[in-house]
Amino acid sequence: MASDEQVLDIDGVRLCTQTFGSPDDPAVLLVHGACASMLWWEEELCERIAAAGRFVIRYDNRDTGRSTWYPPGRPGYSIGDFAADAVGILDAHGIARAHLVCRSMSGAVGLIAGVDHPDRVASLTFVAATTGDLPFGDAQMPADPDPTDDRAVVGNIVAVLKAYAGDSPHFDEAATRARAERDVARTANLASALTNHFAMDFDGPVNGGFGDIQAPTLVVHGELDPIYPVEHGIALRDAIPGARLLTLKDTGHDLPAPTWDVFVPELVRHTAGGDR
């Protein structure tokens, strides 16, 4: 069900994409968060969504995976450019409207797309995201690794994701390490991938805020999230007219495989309807 990876030229920016399922089905664009390449939308998850009748697209954000990279500490973009990238990927695939699933940091991408490009957004799903108005959690993060030491970077990714999982019983260290090894091996510039998303300008939409989103919206949040505690998910739901909240039990700031039996059917129901 999966295509080969394809590097697209989107207004002079190289973005590596991969699709799952039939392009005749409603499109679901998966947008990940800080420092995360497309690999962190697991193949098995993408395949399950596609098997339910969706055309799934995942991609490497700038400075991750095989996409365009910039000098470490000097990203040549803002979060608004990430939203433009998402729209550009839809254009490249000939998709008029898509269901956007935006995770963690990329909740800002969903906000900008929903407010400034409403004609392109059939629905929005925010996963482990925030309005930015509440205090963050106090999870302890490991020290930054030497980006020239692949083994150290893999260990750092595993440690960060373990911290993100918090007290969840679902963290799979072996699977996380295997995916981190794949991620490091295919990343064009590790130093840029580790730093640049935290250095970019977080501009916002020009046409309003969360209260101006008109697309049907689902908020998905782990009840044990140590980064954005569950109150962030509640606040996000309350900020968006008509939004629904799905709280994932025993889940941190992640979307582990044991949650997919709940998440995938909810996403499929949420993305029913809407033209391509």
mmCIF file of C-alpha atoms in Angstrom:
data_model
loop_
_atom_site.group_PDB
_atom_site.id
_atom_site.type_symbol
_atom_site.label_atom_id
_atom_site.label_comp_id
_atom_site.label_asym_id
_atom_site.label_seq_id
_atom_site.Cartn_x
_atom_site.Cartn_y
_atom_site.Cartn_z
ATOM 1 C CA MET A 1 0.000 0.000 0.000
ATOM 2 C CA ALA A 2 2.986 2.312 0.405
ATOM 3 C CA SER A 3 4.588 4.288 -2.416
ATOM 4 C CA ASP A 4 8.300 4.838 -2.718
ATOM 5 C CA GLU A 5 9.602 7.995 -1.078
ATOM 6 C CA GLN A 6 9.435 10.969 -3.431
ATOM 7 C CA VAL A 7 11.330 14.243 -3.064
ATOM 8 C CA LEU A 8 9.146 17.088 -4.329
ATOM 9 C CA ASP A 9 10.235 20.609 -5.233
ATOM 10 C CA ILE A 10 7.776 22.921 -3.473
ATOM 11 C CA ASP A 11 8.622 26.517 -4.379
ATOM 12 C CA GLY A 12 12.324 25.736 -4.304
ATOM 13 C CA VAL A 13 12.154 23.637 -1.105
ATOM 14 C CA ARG A 14 12.820 19.898 -1.287
ATOM 15 C CA LEU A 15 10.275 17.907 0.727
ATOM 16 C CA CYS A 16 10.418 14.142 0.940
ATOM 17 C CA THR A 17 6.960 12.521 0.922
ATOM 18 C CA GLN A 18 5.435 9.046 0.947
ATOM 19 C CA THR A 19 1.847 7.954 0.367
ATOM 20 C CA PHE A 20 -0.303 5.029 1.447
ATOM 21 C CA GLY A 21 -3.534 3.821 -0.121
ATOM 22 C CA SER A 22 -5.535 4.968 -3.126
ATOM 23 C CA PRO A 23 -5.402 8.578 -4.363
ATOM 24 C CA ASP A 24 -9.120 8.246 -5.113
ATOM 25 C CA ASP A 25 -9.861 8.169 -1.367
ATOM 26 C CA PRO A 26 -10.156 11.239 0.909
ATOM 27 C CA ALA A 27 -6.698 12.590 1.657
ATOM 28 C CA VAL A 28 -5.198 12.649 5.153
ATOM 29 C CA LEU A 29 -2.023 14.724 5.516
ATOM 30 C CA LEU A 30 0.077 13.793 8.560
ATOM 31 C CA VAL A 31 2.184 16.678 9.914
ATOM 32 C CA HIS A 32 4.655 15.865 12.688
ATOM 33 C CA GLY A 33 6.265 18.000 15.368
ATOM 34 C CA ALA A 34 9.688 19.272 16.357
ATOM 35 C CA CYS A 35 12.718 17.349 15.047
ATOM 36 C CA ALA A 36 10.511 14.471 13.841
ATOM 37 C CA SER A 37 10.818 13.044 10.352
ATOM 38 C CA MET A 38 8.025 11.163 8.603
ATOM 39 C CA LEU A 39 9.240 7.896 10.200
ATOM 40 C CA TRP A 40 7.579 8.856 13.474
ATOM 41 C CA TRP A 41 4.240 8.406 11.769
ATOM 42 C CA GLU A 42 4.780 4.651 11.846
ATOM 43 C CA GLU A 43 4.250 2.665 8.637
ATOM 44 C CA GLU A 44 1.820 0.366 10.438
ATOM 45 C CA LEU A 45 -0.284 3.325 11.559
ATOM 46 C CA CYS A 46 -0.324 4.818 8.058
ATOM 47 C CA GLU A 47 -1.318 1.448 6.599
ATOM 48 C CA ARG A 48 -4.175 1.050 9.059
ATOM 49 C CA ILE A 49 -5.567 4.479 8.220
ATOM 50 C CA ALA A 50 -5.208 3.780 4.490
ATOM 51 C CA ALA A 51 -6.899 0.390 4.831
ATOM 52 C CA ALA A 52 -9.939 2.207 6.224
ATOM 53 C CA GLY A 53 -10.316 4.120 2.955
ATOM 54 C CA ARG A 54 -8.012 7.100 3.246
ATOM 55 C CA PHE A 55 -5.176 8.347 1.059
ATOM 56 C CA VAL A 56 -2.437 8.990 3.609
ATOM 57 C CA ILE A 57 0.511 11.316 3.032
ATOM 58 C CA ARG A 58 3.426 11.625 5.439
ATOM 59 C CA TYR A 59 6.510 13.743 4.858
ATOM 60 C CA ASP A 60 9.791 15.028 6.246
ATOM 61 C CA ASN A 61 9.517 18.603 7.470
ATOM 62 C CA ARG A 62 12.380 20.899 6.562
ATOM 63 C CA ASP A 63 15.560 20.004 8.457
ATOM 64 C CA THR A 64 14.439 16.395 9.000
ATOM 65 C CA GLY A 65 15.024 13.232 7.007
ATOM 66 C CA ARG A 66 15.700 13.774 3.333
ATOM 67 C CA SER A 67 14.141 17.213 3.047
ATOM 68 C CA THR A 68 15.901 20.575 2.641
ATOM 69 C CA TRP A 69 18.226 21.466 5.508
ATOM 70 C CA TYR A 70 19.646 24.779 6.688
ATOM 71 C CA PRO A 71 22.789 25.645 8.682
ATOM 72 C CA PRO A 72 22.502 24.595 12.336
ATOM 73 C CA GLY A 73 21.011 27.391 14.431
ATOM 74 C CA ARG A 74 20.041 29.410 11.345
ATOM 75 C CA PRO A 75 16.797 28.057 9.950
ATOM 76 C CA GLY A 76 15.660 29.939 6.885
ATOM 77 C CA TYR A 77 11.972 29.606 7.641
ATOM 78 C CA SER A 78 9.148 30.219 10.109
ATOM 79 C CA ILE A 79 6.263 28.029 11.245
ATOM 80 C CA GLY A 80 4.175 29.876 8.675
ATOM 81 C CA ASP A 81 6.433 28.443 5.983
ATOM 82 C CA PHE A 82 5.656 24.970 7.343
ATOM 83 C CA ALA A 83 1.962 25.655 6.742
ATOM 84 C CA ALA A 84 2.787 26.788 3.208
ATOM 85 C CA ASP A 85 4.742 23.541 2.737
ATOM 86 C CA ALA A 86 1.665 21.521 3.734
ATOM 87 C CA VAL A 87 -0.487 23.364 1.192
ATOM 88 C CA GLY A 88 2.244 22.946 -1.423
ATOM 89 C CA ILE A 89 2.295 19.183 -0.886
ATOM 90 C CA LEU A 90 -1.460 19.086 -1.480
ATOM 91 C CA ASP A 91 -0.943 21.061 -4.691
ATOM 92 C CA ALA A 92 1.780 18.664 -5.854
ATOM 93 C CA HIS A 93 -0.576 15.724 -5.367
ATOM 94 C CA GLY A 94 -3.500 17.487 -7.063
ATOM 95 C CA ILE A 95 -5.520 17.558 -3.843
ATOM 96 C CA ALA A 96 -8.001 20.392 -3.400
ATOM 97 C CA ARG A 97 -8.899 19.681 0.237
ATOM 98 C CA ALA A 98 -7.411 17.341 2.822
ATOM 99 C CA HIS A 99 -7.885 16.249 6.405
ATOM 100 C CA LEU A 100 -4.876 17.561 8.356
ATOM 101 C CA VAL A 101 -3.563 15.653 11.372
ATOM 102 C CA CYS A 102 -1.118 17.902 13.229
ATOM 103 C CA ARG A 103 0.995 16.649 16.102
ATOM 104 C CA SER A 104 2.709 18.502 18.954
ATOM 105 C CA MET A 105 4.567 21.565 17.591
ATOM 106 C CA SER A 106 2.732 21.254 14.272
ATOM 107 C CA GLY A 107 -0.496 22.174 16.008
ATOM 108 C CA ALA A 108 0.629 25.658 14.943
ATOM 109 C CA VAL A 109 0.622 24.435 11.341
ATOM 110 C CA GLY A 110 -2.959 23.237 11.761
ATOM 111 C CA LEU A 111 -3.959 26.594 13.239
ATOM 112 C CA ILE A 112 -2.431 28.573 10.367
ATOM 113 C CA ALA A 113 -3.847 26.235 7.714
ATOM 114 C CA GLY A 114 -7.288 26.231 9.309
ATOM 115 C CA VAL A 115 -7.479 30.020 9.606
ATOM 116 C CA ASP A 116 -5.539 31.239 6.554
ATOM 117 C CA HIS A 117 -6.290 28.379 4.102
ATOM 118 C CA PRO A 118 -9.768 27.197 5.143
ATOM 119 C CA ASP A 119 -10.684 26.149 1.607
ATOM 120 C CA ARG A 120 -7.900 23.529 1.671
ATOM 121 C CA VAL A 121 -8.816 21.986 5.029
ATOM 122 C CA ALA A 122 -11.631 19.412 5.147
ATOM 123 C CA SER A 123 -11.037 18.751 8.853
ATOM 124 C CA LEU A 124 -8.390 19.209 11.523
ATOM 125 C CA THR A 125 -7.061 16.781 14.098
ATOM 126 C CA PHE A 126 -4.679 18.030 16.780
ATOM 127 C CA VAL A 127 -2.621 15.336 18.537
ATOM 128 C CA ALA A 128 -0.752 16.245 21.764
ATOM 129 C CA ALA A 129 -0.977 19.936 20.880
ATOM 130 C CA THR A 130 -1.511 23.165 22.820
ATOM 131 C CA THR A 131 -2.907 26.668 22.549
ATOM 132 C CA GLY A 132 0.318 27.864 24.163
ATOM 133 C CA ASP A 133 -1.549 29.571 27.000
ATOM 134 C CA LEU A 134 -0.906 27.075 29.827
ATOM 135 C CA PRO A 135 2.310 26.133 31.675
ATOM 136 C CA PHE A 136 4.292 23.296 30.161
ATOM 137 C CA GLY A 137 5.060 20.145 32.106
ATOM 138 C CA ASP A 138 8.328 19.594 33.952
ATOM 139 C CA ALA A 139 9.583 16.442 32.232
ATOM 140 C CA GLN A 140 13.366 16.148 32.492
ATOM 141 C CA MET A 141 15.067 16.089 29.097
ATOM 142 C CA PRO A 142 18.510 14.571 28.466
ATOM 143 C CA ALA A 143 21.469 16.725 27.484
ATOM 144 C CA ASP A 144 21.969 17.433 23.786
ATOM 145 C CA PRO A 145 24.157 14.834 22.067
ATOM 146 C CA ASP A 146 27.199 15.322 19.856
ATOM 147 C CA PRO A 147 25.572 15.465 16.393
ATOM 148 C CA THR A 148 28.658 13.853 14.818
ATOM 149 C CA ASP A 149 28.181 10.723 16.960
ATOM 150 C CA ASP A 150 25.347 8.695 15.415
ATOM 151 C CA ARG A 151 25.196 6.310 18.340
ATOM 152 C CA ALA A 152 24.880 9.188 20.802
ATOM 153 C CA VAL A 153 22.116 10.764 18.731
ATOM 154 C CA VAL A 154 20.174 7.491 18.654
ATOM 155 C CA GLY A 155 20.518 7.201 22.425
ATOM 156 C CA ASN A 156 19.336 10.786 22.836
ATOM 157 C CA ILE A 157 16.251 10.221 20.672
ATOM 158 C CA VAL A 158 15.333 7.152 22.714
ATOM 159 C CA ALA A 159 15.826 9.033 25.997
ATOM 160 C CA VAL A 160 13.758 12.017 24.809
ATOM 161 C CA LEU A 161 10.881 9.830 23.642
ATOM 162 C CA LYS A 162 10.981 7.861 26.871
ATOM 163 C CA ALA A 163 10.659 11.157 28.756
ATOM 164 C CA TYR A 164 7.810 12.161 26.445
ATOM 165 C CA ALA A 165 5.989 8.929 27.294
ATOM 166 C CA GLY A 166 6.092 9.865 30.981
ATOM 167 C CA ASP A 167 4.388 7.300 33.184
ATOM 168 C CA SER A 168 2.735 5.516 30.276
ATOM 169 C CA PRO A 169 3.142 1.728 30.286
ATOM 170 C CA HIS A 170 3.178 1.700 26.466
ATOM 171 C CA PHE A 171 6.727 2.879 25.762
ATOM 172 C CA ASP A 172 8.493 0.314 23.551
ATOM 173 C CA GLU A 173 12.216 0.978 23.880
ATOM 174 C CA ALA A 174 13.338 -1.651 21.361
ATOM 175 C CA ALA A 175 10.987 -0.422 18.634
ATOM 176 C CA THR A 176 11.892 3.196 19.392
ATOM 177 C CA ARG A 177 15.619 2.454 19.130
ATOM 178 C CA ALA A 178 15.173 0.626 15.818
ATOM 179 C CA ARG A 179 13.200 3.545 14.380
ATOM 180 C CA ALA A 180 15.733 6.062 15.724
ATOM 181 C CA GLU A 181 18.539 4.151 13.996
ATOM 182 C CA ARG A 182 16.644 4.325 10.701
ATOM 183 C CA ASP A 183 15.940 8.007 11.252
ATOM 184 C CA VAL A 184 19.573 8.896 11.955
ATOM 185 C CA ALA A 185 20.750 6.902 8.930
ATOM 186 C CA ARG A 186 18.504 8.822 6.505
ATOM 187 C CA THR A 187 18.837 12.327 7.987
ATOM 188 C CA ALA A 188 20.755 14.727 5.761
ATOM 189 C CA ASN A 189 22.092 16.938 8.577
ATOM 190 C CA LEU A 190 21.731 15.754 12.168
ATOM 191 C CA ALA A 191 22.939 18.999 13.738
ATOM 192 C CA SER A 192 20.238 20.919 11.894
ATOM 193 C CA ALA A 193 17.581 18.314 12.706
ATOM 194 C CA LEU A 194 18.364 18.537 16.422
ATOM 195 C CA THR A 195 18.297 22.331 16.705
ATOM 196 C CA ASN A 196 16.609 24.292 13.959
ATOM 197 C CA HIS A 197 12.939 23.719 14.769
ATOM 198 C CA PHE A 198 13.562 25.283 18.155
ATOM 199 C CA ALA A 199 15.272 28.294 16.581
ATOM 200 C CA MET A 200 12.652 29.267 13.996
ATOM 201 C CA ASP A 201 10.223 32.166 14.245
ATOM 202 C CA PHE A 202 6.758 31.131 15.434
ATOM 203 C CA ASP A 203 4.628 33.556 13.501
ATOM 204 C CA GLY A 204 0.891 32.947 13.563
ATOM 205 C CA PRO A 205 -2.071 33.140 11.241
ATOM 206 C CA VAL A 206 -2.987 36.495 9.788
ATOM 207 C CA ASN A 207 -6.751 35.977 9.783
ATOM 208 C CA GLY A 208 -7.504 35.144 13.415
ATOM 209 C CA GLY A 209 -6.891 32.474 16.026
ATOM 210 C CA PHE A 210 -8.238 29.162 17.287
ATOM 211 C CA GLY A 211 -11.707 30.651 17.706
ATOM 212 C CA ASP A 212 -11.836 31.346 13.971
ATOM 213 C CA ILE A 213 -11.305 27.741 12.867
ATOM 214 C CA GLN A 214 -14.375 26.544 10.996
ATOM 215 C CA ALA A 215 -13.235 23.060 9.976
ATOM 216 C CA PRO A 216 -14.562 20.123 12.018
ATOM 217 C CA THR A 217 -11.920 19.565 14.683
ATOM 218 C CA LEU A 218 -10.870 16.590 16.785
ATOM 219 C CA VAL A 219 -8.429 17.078 19.664
ATOM 220 C CA VAL A 220 -6.513 13.951 20.745
ATOM 221 C CA HIS A 221 -4.537 14.098 23.979
ATOM 222 C CA GLY A 222 -2.848 11.627 26.305
ATOM 223 C CA GLU A 223 -4.095 11.731 29.878
ATOM 224 C CA LEU A 224 -0.491 11.308 31.135
ATOM 225 C CA ASP A 225 1.201 13.801 28.791
ATOM 226 C CA PRO A 226 4.199 15.203 30.740
ATOM 227 C CA ILE A 227 4.997 17.907 28.153
ATOM 228 C CA TYR A 228 1.544 19.383 27.572
ATOM 229 C CA PRO A 229 -0.538 18.071 30.488
ATOM 230 C CA VAL A 230 -4.077 17.025 29.595
ATOM 231 C CA GLU A 231 -5.383 20.474 30.536
ATOM 232 C CA HIS A 232 -3.767 21.682 27.305
ATOM 233 C CA GLY A 233 -6.008 19.367 25.319
ATOM 234 C CA ILE A 234 -9.066 20.548 27.223
ATOM 235 C CA ALA A 235 -8.120 24.190 26.611
ATOM 236 C CA LEU A 236 -7.580 23.495 22.910
ATOM 237 C CA ARG A 237 -10.984 21.837 22.602
ATOM 238 C CA ASP A 238 -12.624 24.759 24.377
ATOM 239 C CA ALA A 239 -10.869 27.304 22.143
ATOM 240 C CA ILE A 240 -12.160 25.845 18.854
ATOM 241 C CA PRO A 241 -15.880 26.086 18.078
ATOM 242 C CA GLY A 242 -17.510 22.649 18.030
ATOM 243 C CA ALA A 243 -14.274 20.729 18.682
ATOM 244 C CA ARG A 244 -14.360 17.275 20.295
ATOM 245 C CA LEU A 245 -11.779 15.838 22.691
ATOM 246 C CA LEU A 246 -10.550 12.242 22.633
ATOM 247 C CA THR A 247 -8.492 11.498 25.747
ATOM 248 C CA LEU A 248 -6.164 8.502 25.411
ATOM 249 C CA LYS A 249 -5.807 6.505 28.616
ATOM 250 C CA ASP A 250 -2.346 5.552 29.892
ATOM 251 C CA THR A 251 -0.757 7.725 27.189
ATOM 252 C CA GLY A 252 1.867 10.446 27.326
ATOM 253 C CA HIS A 253 3.079 12.873 24.650
ATOM 254 C CA ASP A 254 3.007 10.202 21.983
ATOM 255 C CA LEU A 255 0.683 7.980 19.989
ATOM 256 C CA PRO A 256 1.822 4.443 20.864
ATOM 257 C CA ALA A 257 0.601 1.343 19.036
ATOM 258 C CA PRO A 258 -1.726 0.195 21.860
ATOM 259 C CA THR A 259 -3.802 3.361 21.297
ATOM 260 C CA TRP A 260 -4.384 2.752 17.591
ATOM 261 C CA ASP A 261 -7.461 0.571 18.124
ATOM 262 C CA VAL A 262 -9.080 3.684 19.598
ATOM 263 C CA PHE A 263 -7.377 6.418 17.569
ATOM 264 C CA VAL A 264 -7.771 5.017 14.053
ATOM 265 C CA PRO A 265 -11.556 4.409 14.174
ATOM 266 C CA GLU A 266 -12.058 7.868 15.702
ATOM 267 C CA LEU A 267 -9.931 9.454 12.979
ATOM 268 C CA VAL A 268 -11.787 7.546 10.263
ATOM 269 C CA ARG A 269 -15.136 8.710 11.614
ATOM 270 C CA HIS A 270 -13.864 12.268 11.909
ATOM 271 C CA THR A 271 -12.564 12.313 8.328
ATOM 272 C CA ALA A 272 -15.674 10.826 6.730
ATOM 273 C CA GLY A 273 -16.882 13.096 3.964
ATOM 274 C CA GLY A 274 -15.079 15.983 2.350
ATOM 275 C CA ASP A 275 -13.984 16.048 -1.277
ATOM 276 C CA ARG A 276 -10.485 15.491 -2.565
#
